[in-house]
Coordinates of C-alpha atoms (C1' of nucleotides) and ligand atoms in Angstrom, one line a residue:
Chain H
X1 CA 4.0 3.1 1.5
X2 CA 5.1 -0.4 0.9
X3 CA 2.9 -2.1 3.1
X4 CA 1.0 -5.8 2.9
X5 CA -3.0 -5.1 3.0
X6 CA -4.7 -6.3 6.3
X7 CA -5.7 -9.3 4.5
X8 CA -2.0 -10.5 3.6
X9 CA -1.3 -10.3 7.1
X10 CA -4.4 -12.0 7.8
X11 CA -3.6 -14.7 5.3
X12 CA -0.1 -15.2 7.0
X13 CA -1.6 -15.6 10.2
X14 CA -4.7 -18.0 9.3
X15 CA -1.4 -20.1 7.1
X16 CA 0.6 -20.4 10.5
X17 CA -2.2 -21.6 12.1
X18 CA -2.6 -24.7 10.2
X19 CA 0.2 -25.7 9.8
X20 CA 0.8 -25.5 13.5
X21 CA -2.5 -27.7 13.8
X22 CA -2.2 -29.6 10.3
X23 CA -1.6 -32.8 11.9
X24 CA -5.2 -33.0 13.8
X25 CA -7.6 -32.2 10.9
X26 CA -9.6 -29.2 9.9
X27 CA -9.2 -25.2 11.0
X28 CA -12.1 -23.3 11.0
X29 CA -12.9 -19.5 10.3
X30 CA -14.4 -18.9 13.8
X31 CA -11.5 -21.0 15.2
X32 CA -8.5 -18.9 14.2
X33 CA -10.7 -15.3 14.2
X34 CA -10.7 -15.7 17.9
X35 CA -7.6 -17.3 18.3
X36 CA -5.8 -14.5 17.1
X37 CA -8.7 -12.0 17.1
X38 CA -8.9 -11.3 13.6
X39 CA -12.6 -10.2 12.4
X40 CA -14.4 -13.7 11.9
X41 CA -15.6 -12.3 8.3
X42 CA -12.6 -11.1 6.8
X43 CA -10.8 -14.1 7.8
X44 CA -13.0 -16.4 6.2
X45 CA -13.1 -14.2 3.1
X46 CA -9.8 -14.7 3.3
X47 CA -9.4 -18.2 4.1
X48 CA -11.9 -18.5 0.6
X49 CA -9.0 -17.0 -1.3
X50 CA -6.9 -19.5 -0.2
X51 CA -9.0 -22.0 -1.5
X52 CA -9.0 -20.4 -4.9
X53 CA -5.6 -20.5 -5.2
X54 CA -4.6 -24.4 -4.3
X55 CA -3.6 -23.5 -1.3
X56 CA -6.0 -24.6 1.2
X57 CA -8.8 -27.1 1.0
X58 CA -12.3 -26.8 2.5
X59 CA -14.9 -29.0 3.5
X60 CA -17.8 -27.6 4.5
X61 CA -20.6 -28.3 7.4
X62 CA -20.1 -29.6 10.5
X63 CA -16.8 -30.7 11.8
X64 CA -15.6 -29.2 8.2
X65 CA -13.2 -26.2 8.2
X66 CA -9.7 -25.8 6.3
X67 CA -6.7 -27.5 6.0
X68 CA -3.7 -26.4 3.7
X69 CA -3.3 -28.3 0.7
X70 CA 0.4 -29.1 0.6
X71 CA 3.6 -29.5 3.6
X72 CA 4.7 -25.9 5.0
X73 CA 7.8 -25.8 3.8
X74 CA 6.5 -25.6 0.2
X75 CA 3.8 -22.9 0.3
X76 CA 5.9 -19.5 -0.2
X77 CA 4.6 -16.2 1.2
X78 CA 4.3 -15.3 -2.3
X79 CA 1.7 -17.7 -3.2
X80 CA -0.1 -16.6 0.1
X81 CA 0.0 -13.0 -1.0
X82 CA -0.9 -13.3 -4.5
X83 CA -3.8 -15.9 -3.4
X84 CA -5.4 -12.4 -1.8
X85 CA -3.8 -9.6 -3.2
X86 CA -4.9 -7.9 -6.4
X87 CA -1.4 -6.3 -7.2
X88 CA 2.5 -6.3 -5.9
X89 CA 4.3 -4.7 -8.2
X90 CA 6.0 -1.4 -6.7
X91 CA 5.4 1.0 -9.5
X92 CA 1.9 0.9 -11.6
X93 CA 3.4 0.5 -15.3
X94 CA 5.0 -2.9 -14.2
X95 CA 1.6 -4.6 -13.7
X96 CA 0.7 -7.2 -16.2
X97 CA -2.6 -5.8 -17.7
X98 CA -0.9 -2.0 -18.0
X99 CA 0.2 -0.7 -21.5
X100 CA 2.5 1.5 -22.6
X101 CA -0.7 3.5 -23.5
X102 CA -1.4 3.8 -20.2
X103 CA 1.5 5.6 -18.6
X104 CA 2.2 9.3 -19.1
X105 CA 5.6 8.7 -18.8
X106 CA 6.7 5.7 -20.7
X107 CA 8.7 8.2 -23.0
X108 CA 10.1 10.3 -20.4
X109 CA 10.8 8.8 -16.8
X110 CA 12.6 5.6 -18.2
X111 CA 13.0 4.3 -14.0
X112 CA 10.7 1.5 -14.7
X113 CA 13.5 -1.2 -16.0
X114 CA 15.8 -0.4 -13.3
X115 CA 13.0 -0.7 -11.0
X116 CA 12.2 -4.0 -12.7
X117 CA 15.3 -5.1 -11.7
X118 CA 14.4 -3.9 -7.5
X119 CA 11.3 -5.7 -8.5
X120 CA 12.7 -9.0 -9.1
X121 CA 14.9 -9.2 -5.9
X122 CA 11.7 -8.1 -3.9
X123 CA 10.1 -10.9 -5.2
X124 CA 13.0 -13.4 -4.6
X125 CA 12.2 -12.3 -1.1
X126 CA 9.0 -13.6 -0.9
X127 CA 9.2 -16.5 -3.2
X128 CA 12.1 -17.8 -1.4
X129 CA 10.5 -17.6 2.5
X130 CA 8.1 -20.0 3.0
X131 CA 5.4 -20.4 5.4
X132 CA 7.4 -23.3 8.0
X133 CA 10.1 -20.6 8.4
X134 CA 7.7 -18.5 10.0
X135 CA 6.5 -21.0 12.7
Chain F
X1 CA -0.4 -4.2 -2.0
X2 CA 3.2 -3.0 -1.5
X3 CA 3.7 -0.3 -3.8
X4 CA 5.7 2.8 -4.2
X5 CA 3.6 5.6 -3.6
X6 CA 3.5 8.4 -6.2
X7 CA 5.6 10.4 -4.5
X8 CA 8.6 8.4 -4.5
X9 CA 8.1 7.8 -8.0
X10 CA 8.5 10.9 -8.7
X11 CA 10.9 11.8 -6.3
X12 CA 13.1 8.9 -7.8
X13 CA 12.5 10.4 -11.6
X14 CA 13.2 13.6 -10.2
X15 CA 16.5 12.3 -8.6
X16 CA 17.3 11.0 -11.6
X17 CA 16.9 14.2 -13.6
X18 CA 19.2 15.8 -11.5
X19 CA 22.2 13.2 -12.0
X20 CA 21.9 13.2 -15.4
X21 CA 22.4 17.4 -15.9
X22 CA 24.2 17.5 -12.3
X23 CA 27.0 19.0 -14.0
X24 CA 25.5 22.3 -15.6
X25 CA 23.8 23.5 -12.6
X26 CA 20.3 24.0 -11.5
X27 CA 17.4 22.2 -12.4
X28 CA 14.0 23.8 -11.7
X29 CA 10.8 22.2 -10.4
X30 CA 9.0 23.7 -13.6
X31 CA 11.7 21.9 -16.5
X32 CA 11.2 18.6 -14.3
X33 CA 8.2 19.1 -14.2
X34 CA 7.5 19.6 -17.5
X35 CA 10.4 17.2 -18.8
X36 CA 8.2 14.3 -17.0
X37 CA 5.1 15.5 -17.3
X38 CA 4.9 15.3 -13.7
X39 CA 2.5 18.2 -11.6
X40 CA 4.3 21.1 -11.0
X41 CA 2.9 21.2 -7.4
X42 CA 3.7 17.7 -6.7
X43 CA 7.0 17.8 -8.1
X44 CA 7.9 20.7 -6.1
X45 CA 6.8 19.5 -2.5
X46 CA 9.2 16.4 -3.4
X47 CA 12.0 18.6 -4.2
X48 CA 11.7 20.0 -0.9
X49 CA 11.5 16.9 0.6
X50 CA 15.0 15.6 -0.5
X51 CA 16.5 19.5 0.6
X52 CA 15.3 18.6 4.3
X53 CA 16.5 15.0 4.1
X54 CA 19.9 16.5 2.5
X55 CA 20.2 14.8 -1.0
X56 CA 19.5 17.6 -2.7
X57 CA 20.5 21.7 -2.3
X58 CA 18.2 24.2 -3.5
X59 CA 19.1 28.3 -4.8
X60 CA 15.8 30.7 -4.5
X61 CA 15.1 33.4 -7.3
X62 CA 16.7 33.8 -10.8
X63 CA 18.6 31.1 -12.2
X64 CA 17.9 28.8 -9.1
X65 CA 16.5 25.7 -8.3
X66 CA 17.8 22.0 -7.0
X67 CA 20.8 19.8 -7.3
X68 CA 22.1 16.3 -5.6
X69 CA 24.0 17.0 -2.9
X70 CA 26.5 14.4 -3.4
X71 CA 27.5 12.4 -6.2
X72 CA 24.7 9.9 -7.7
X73 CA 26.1 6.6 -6.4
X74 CA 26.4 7.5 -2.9
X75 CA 22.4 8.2 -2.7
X76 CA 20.4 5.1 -2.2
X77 CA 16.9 4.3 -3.4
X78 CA 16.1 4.2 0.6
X79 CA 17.7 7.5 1.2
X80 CA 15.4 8.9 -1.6
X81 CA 12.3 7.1 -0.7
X82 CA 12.2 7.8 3.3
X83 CA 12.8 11.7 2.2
X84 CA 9.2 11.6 0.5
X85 CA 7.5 8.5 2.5
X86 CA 6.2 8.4 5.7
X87 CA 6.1 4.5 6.9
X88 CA 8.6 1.8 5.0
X89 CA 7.3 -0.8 7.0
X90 CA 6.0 -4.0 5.2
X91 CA 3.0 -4.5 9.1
X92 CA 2.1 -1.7 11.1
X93 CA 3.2 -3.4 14.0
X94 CA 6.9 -2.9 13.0
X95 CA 6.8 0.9 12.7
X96 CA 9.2 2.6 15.3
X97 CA 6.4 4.8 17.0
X98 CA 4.3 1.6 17.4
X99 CA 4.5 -0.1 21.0
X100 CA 3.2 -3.8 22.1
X101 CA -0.2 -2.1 23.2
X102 CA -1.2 -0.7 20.3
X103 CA -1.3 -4.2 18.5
X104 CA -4.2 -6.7 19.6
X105 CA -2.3 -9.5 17.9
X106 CA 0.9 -8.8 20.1
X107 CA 0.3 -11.6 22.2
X108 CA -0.7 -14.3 19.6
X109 CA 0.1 -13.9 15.9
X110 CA 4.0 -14.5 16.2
X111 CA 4.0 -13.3 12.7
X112 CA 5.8 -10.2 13.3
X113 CA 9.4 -11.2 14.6
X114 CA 9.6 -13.5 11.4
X115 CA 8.1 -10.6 9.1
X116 CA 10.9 -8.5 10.4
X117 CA 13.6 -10.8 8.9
X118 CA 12.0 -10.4 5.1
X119 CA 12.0 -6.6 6.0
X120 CA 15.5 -6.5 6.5
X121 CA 16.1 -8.1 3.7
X122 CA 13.8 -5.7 1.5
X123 CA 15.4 -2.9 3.1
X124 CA 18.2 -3.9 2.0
X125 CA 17.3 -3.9 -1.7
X126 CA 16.4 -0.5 -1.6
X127 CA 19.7 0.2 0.2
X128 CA 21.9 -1.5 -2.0
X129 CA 20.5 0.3 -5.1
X130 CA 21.7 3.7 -6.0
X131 CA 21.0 6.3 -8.0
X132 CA 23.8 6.2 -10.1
X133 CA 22.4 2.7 -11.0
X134 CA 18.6 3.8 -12.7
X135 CA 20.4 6.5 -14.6
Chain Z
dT1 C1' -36.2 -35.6 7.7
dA2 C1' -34.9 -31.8 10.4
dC3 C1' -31.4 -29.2 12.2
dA4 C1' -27.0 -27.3 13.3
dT5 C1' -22.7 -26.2 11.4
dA6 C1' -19.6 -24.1 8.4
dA7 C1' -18.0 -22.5 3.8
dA8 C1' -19.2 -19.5 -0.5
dG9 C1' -20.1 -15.3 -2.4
dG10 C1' -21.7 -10.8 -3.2
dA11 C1' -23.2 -6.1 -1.9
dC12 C1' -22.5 -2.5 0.9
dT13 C1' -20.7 1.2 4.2
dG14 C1' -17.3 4.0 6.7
dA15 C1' -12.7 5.1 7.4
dT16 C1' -8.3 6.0 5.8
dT17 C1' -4.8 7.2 2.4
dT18 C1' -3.3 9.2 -1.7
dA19 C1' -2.9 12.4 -5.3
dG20 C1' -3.4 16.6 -6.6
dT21 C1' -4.7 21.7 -6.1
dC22 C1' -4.7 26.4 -4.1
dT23 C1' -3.0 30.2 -1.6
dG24 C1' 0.2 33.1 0.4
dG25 C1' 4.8 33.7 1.7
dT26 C1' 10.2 34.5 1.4
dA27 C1' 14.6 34.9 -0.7
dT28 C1' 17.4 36.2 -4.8
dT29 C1' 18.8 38.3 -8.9
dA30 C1' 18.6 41.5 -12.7
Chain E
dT1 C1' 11.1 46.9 -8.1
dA2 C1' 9.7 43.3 -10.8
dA3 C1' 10.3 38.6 -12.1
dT4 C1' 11.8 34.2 -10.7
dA5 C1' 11.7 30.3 -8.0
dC6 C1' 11.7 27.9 -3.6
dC7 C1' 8.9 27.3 1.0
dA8 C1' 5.0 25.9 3.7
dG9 C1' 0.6 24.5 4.9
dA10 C1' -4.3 24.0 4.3
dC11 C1' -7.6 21.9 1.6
dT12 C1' -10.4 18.7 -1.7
dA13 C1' -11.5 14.8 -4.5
dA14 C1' -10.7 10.3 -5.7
dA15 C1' -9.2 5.8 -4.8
dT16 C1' -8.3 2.1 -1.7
dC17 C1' -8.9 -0.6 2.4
dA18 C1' -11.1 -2.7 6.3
dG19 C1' -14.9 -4.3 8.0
dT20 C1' -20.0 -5.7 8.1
dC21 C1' -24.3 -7.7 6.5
dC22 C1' -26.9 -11.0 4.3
dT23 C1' -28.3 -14.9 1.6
dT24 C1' -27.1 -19.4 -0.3
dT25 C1' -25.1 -24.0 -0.5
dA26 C1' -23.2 -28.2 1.3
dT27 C1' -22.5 -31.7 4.9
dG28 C1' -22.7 -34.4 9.0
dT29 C1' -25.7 -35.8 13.0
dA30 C1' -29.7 -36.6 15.9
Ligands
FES1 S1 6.5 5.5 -14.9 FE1 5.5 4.2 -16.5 S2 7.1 3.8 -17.9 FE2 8.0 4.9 -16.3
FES2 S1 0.6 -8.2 14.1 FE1 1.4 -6.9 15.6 S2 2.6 -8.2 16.9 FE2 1.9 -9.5 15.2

DNA sequence: TACATAAAGGACTGATTTAGTCTGGTATTA
DNA sequence: TAATACCAGACTAAATCAGTCCTTTATGTA
């Protein structure tokens, strides 16, 4: 279906918000969950992912939040989606941790290289978009 | 997690298939099938799925089956993949069925008008690619 | 020190989607 | 008339996704 998860989308969002708000200090969960009515839970789960990945930084109790780490115009949505998404590759056998072994087809359907070049441009997409051009 | 769904996998092996014996006649659902080690079932309700989207022509009974309808390189991978899948739409928001109403985010996330931009541009991957060119 | 705030993290459930199967039908050819 | 092969739709099981709940940890403030 081609589609981001709820919690890309999520991710997007919560990354707009700061940097909209990056000048004044700390974002928190409950802050942009009812700001743009996203389920205060899964946007803090997801706002931990961010974390993980370098891409915000947290400060907990009161008056903490989060923040992202680095200017706008240098955190690509593909660094956002990675930060919460388990795979993006269109077709199963391109994923990292997937063998030859593991495919049926490996000796038959022979697609996946030419998909690996569709692959590469769908990537370029995403690497080359960054979160300030979506302000 | 924006990946290809199984069915347009297949449907793109089974495309394939086609234009590489397109001269000789028909291919059935059973020799892809089995040539791919794809289910016969499976295989079969794609087939029909590219007949009622026009890329391919099928022949009932003895000595039938399916055949491109036109030559390889004039049939995109986003002809192939909207005959078999039913959204192609990176947020739900964006799909053609889906009005203002049915998003709660419509008046707040501003994330959709700059989505569309990278979905254009994804589309366009998938319409720029041919069949001709994963043979 | 006590308390309120807010992130961290894991377990769990329900809903949705996907992949695959089964069944019965229709058209065509030998 | 029998075999072949497409057509069509209902159905099931497995996987994934979205969302919730709950407990813990860290930090600033009264
Ligand atoms: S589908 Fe896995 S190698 Fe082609
Ligand atoms: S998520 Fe639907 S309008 Fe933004």
């Amino acid at each position: 279906m081609l589609k981001l998860s709820k919690k890309a989308e999520y991710a997007l969002m919560a990354a707009k918000y700061m940097a909209l708000k990056n000048h004044s200090g700390f974002s928190t969960a409950k802050e942009i969950s009812e700001s743009y009515q996203i389920p205060y839970q899964l946007v803090a789960k997801v706002l931990q992912n961010l974390v993980k990945s370098d891409i915000a930084i947290s400060a907990k109790g009161v008056n903490g939040g989060f923040s992202l780490s680095r200017k706008a115009n240098t955190i690509s949505l593909i660094d956002i989606i990675r930060a919460v998404e388990t795979d993006f590759k269109i077709v199963d056998c391109m994923q990292v941790n997937s063998s030859s072994a593991d495919c049926v087809h490996f000796d038959c359907c022979k697609i996946k290289d030419p998909l690996a070049e569709v692959q590469r441009k769908i990537d370029k997409v995403f690497t080359e978009t960054t979160i300030a051009q979506i302000l």
